[in-house]
Short mmCIF file of C-alpha atoms in Angstrom, two decimals:
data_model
loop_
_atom_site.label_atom_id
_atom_site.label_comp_id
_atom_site.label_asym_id
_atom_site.label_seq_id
_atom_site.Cartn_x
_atom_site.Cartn_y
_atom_site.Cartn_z
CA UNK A 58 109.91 71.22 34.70
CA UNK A 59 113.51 69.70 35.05
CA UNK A 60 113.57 65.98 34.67
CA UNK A 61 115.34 63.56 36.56
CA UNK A 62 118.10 61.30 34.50
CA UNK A 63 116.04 58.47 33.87
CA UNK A 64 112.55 59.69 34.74
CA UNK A 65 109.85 59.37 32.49
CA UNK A 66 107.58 62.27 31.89
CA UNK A 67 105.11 60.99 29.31
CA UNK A 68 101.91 59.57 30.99
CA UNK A 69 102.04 56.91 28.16
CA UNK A 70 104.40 54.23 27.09
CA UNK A 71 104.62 51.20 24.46
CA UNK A 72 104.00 48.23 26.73
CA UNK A 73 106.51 46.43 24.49
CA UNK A 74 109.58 49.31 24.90
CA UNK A 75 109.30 47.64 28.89
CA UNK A 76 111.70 45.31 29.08
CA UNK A 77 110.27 41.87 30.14
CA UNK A 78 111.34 40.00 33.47
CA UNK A 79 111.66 36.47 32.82
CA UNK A 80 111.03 33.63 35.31
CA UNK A 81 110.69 33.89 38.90
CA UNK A 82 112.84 34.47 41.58
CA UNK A 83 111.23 32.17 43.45
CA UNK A 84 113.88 29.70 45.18
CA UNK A 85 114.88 26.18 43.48
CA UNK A 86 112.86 24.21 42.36
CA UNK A 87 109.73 26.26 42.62
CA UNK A 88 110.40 28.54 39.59
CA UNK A 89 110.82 25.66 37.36
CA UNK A 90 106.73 25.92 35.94
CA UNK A 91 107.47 29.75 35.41
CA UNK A 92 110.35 29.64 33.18
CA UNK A 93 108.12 30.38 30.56
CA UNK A 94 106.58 33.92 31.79
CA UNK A 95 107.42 37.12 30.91
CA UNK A 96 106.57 40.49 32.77
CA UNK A 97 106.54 43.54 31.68
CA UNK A 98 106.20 46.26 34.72
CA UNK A 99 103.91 48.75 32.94
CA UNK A 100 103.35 50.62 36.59
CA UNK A 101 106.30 50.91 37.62
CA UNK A 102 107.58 51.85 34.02
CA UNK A 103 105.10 54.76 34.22
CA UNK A 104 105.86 55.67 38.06
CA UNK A 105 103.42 54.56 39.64
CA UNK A 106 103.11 54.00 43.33
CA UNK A 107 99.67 52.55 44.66
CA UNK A 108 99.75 50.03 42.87
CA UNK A 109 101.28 47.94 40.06
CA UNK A 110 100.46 46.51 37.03
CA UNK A 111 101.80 43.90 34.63
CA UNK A 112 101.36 42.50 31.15
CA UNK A 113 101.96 39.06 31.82
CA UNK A 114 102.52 36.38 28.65
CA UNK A 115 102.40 32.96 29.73
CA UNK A 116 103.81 30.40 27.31
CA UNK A 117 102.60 27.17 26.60
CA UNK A 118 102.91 25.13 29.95
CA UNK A 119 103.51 28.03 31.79
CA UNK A 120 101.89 29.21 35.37
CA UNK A 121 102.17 32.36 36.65
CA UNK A 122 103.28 31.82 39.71
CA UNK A 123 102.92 29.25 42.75
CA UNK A 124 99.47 28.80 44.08
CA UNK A 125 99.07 31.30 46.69
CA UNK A 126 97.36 34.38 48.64
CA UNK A 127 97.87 37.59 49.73
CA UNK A 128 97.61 39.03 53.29
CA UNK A 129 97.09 42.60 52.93
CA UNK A 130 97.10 43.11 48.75
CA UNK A 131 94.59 42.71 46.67
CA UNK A 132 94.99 41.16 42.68
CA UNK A 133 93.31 41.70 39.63
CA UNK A 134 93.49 39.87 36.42
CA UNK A 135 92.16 40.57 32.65
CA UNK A 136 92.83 38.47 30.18
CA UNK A 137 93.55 40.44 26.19
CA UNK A 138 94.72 36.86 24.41
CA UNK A 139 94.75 33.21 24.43
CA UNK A 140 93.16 31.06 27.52
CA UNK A 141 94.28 30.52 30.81
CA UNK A 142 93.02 28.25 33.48
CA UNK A 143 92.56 29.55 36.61
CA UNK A 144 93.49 27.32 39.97
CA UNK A 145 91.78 28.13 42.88
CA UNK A 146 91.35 25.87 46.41
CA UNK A 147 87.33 25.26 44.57
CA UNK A 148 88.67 23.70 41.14
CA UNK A 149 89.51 25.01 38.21
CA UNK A 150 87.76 27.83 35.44
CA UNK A 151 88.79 28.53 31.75
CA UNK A 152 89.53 32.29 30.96
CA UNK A 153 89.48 33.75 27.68
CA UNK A 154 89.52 37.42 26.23
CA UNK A 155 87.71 39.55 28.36
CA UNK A 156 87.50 37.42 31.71
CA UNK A 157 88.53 39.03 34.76
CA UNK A 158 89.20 37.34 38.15
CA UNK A 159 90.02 38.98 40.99
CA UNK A 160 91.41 37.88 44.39
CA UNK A 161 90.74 40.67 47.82
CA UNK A 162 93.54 40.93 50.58
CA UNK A 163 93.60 38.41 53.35
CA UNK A 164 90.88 36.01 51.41
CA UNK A 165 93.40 32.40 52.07
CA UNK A 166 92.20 30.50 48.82
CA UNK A 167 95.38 29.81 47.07
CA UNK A 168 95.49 30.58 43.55
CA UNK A 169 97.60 30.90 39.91
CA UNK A 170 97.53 30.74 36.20
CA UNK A 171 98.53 27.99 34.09
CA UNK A 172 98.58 28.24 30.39
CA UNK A 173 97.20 24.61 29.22
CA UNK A 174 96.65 25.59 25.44
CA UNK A 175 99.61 25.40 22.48
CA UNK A 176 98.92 29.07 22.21
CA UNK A 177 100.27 32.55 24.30
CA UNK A 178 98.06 33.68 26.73
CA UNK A 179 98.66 37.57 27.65
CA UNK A 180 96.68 39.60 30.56
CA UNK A 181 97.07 42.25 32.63
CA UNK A 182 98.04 41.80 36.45
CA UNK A 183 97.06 44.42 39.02
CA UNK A 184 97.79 45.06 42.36
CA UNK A 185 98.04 47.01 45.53
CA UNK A 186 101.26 47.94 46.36
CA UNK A 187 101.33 47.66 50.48
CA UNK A 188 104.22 48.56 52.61
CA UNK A 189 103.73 45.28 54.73
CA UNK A 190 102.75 42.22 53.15
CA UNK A 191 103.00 38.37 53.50
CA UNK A 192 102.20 35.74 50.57
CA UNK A 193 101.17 32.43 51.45
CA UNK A 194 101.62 29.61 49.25
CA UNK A 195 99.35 26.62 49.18
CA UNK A 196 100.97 23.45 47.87
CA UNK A 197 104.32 23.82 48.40
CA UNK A 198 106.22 24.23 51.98
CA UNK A 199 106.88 28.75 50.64
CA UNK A 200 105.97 31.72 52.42
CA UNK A 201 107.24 35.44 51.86
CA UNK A 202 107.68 38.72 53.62
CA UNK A 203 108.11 42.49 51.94
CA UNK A 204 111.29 43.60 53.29
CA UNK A 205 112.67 46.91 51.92
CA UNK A 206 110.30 46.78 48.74
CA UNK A 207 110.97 43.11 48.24
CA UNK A 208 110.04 39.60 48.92
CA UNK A 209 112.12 37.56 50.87
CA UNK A 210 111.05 33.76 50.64
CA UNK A 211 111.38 31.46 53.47
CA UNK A 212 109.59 28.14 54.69
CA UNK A 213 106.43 28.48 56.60
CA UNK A 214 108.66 27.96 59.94
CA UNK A 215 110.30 30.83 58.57
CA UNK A 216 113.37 29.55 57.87
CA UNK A 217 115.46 30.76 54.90
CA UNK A 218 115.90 29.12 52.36
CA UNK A 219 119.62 28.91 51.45
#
């Protein structure tokens, strides 16, 4: 079989030969809590197209993301090292190695990682990978739309932000 320049053909990879995105993308000043996470995109590194998965390391201080919720994706979360605590709209929960959490499509109970410990925390981050979706952030005045593969963040009057 011929391969594409740049396609992979092994069904296995190094996690650490993906190279990590940094931050968010998130408009100013709502990335400012993720400066210190790093993702590597293991599924998309390895082609895959249902859905994606991450190895996520959250530094010190770190979340790992805005609180929020998903309208038609659902999330997964393992964590290998270090603790996390988990925000949800009911309080908050400790994770160590081994914990999972997990977080179905359309459920509106915002949600994210923060890293509260003087140690990295690393888990993996799953997901569906929908054609249409909507994320819905709970503290902060954020909401995004997929458009062509990507999210596009705007107010919740859905105005852009510029």
């Amino acid at each position: 079989m011929d391969k594409k320049p740049g396609e992979k053909s092994d069904p296995w990879l190094d996690p650490m030969s993906v190279p990590p995105r940094r931050g968010s993308n998130y408009p100013a000043p709502f990335g400012d809590p993720l400066v210190g996470r790093e993702k590597r995109a293991l599924g998309d590194a390895l082609q895959l197209t249902q859905f994606g998965v991450n190895l996520v390391t959250l530094a010190p201080g770190a979340w790992s993301s805005q609180r929020h919720w998903h309208t038609n994706e659902d999330e997964f979360i393992f964590v290998l090292a270090g603790e996390v605590t988990l925000v949800t709209d009911a309080g908050e929960k400790a994770l160590g190695p081994g914990m999972a959490a997990g977080f179905p499509a359309g459920n509106a109970d915002g949600h994210h990682l923060t890293n509260r410990s003087d140690k990295p925390a690393l888990y993996l981050e799953a997901g569906t990978r929908a054609k249409s979706e909507e994320a819905h952030y709970s503290d902060i005045d954020m909401m995004a739309r997929k458009e062509g593969g990507r999210f596009v963040f705007m107010h919740k009057n859905g105005e852009p932000y510029r």
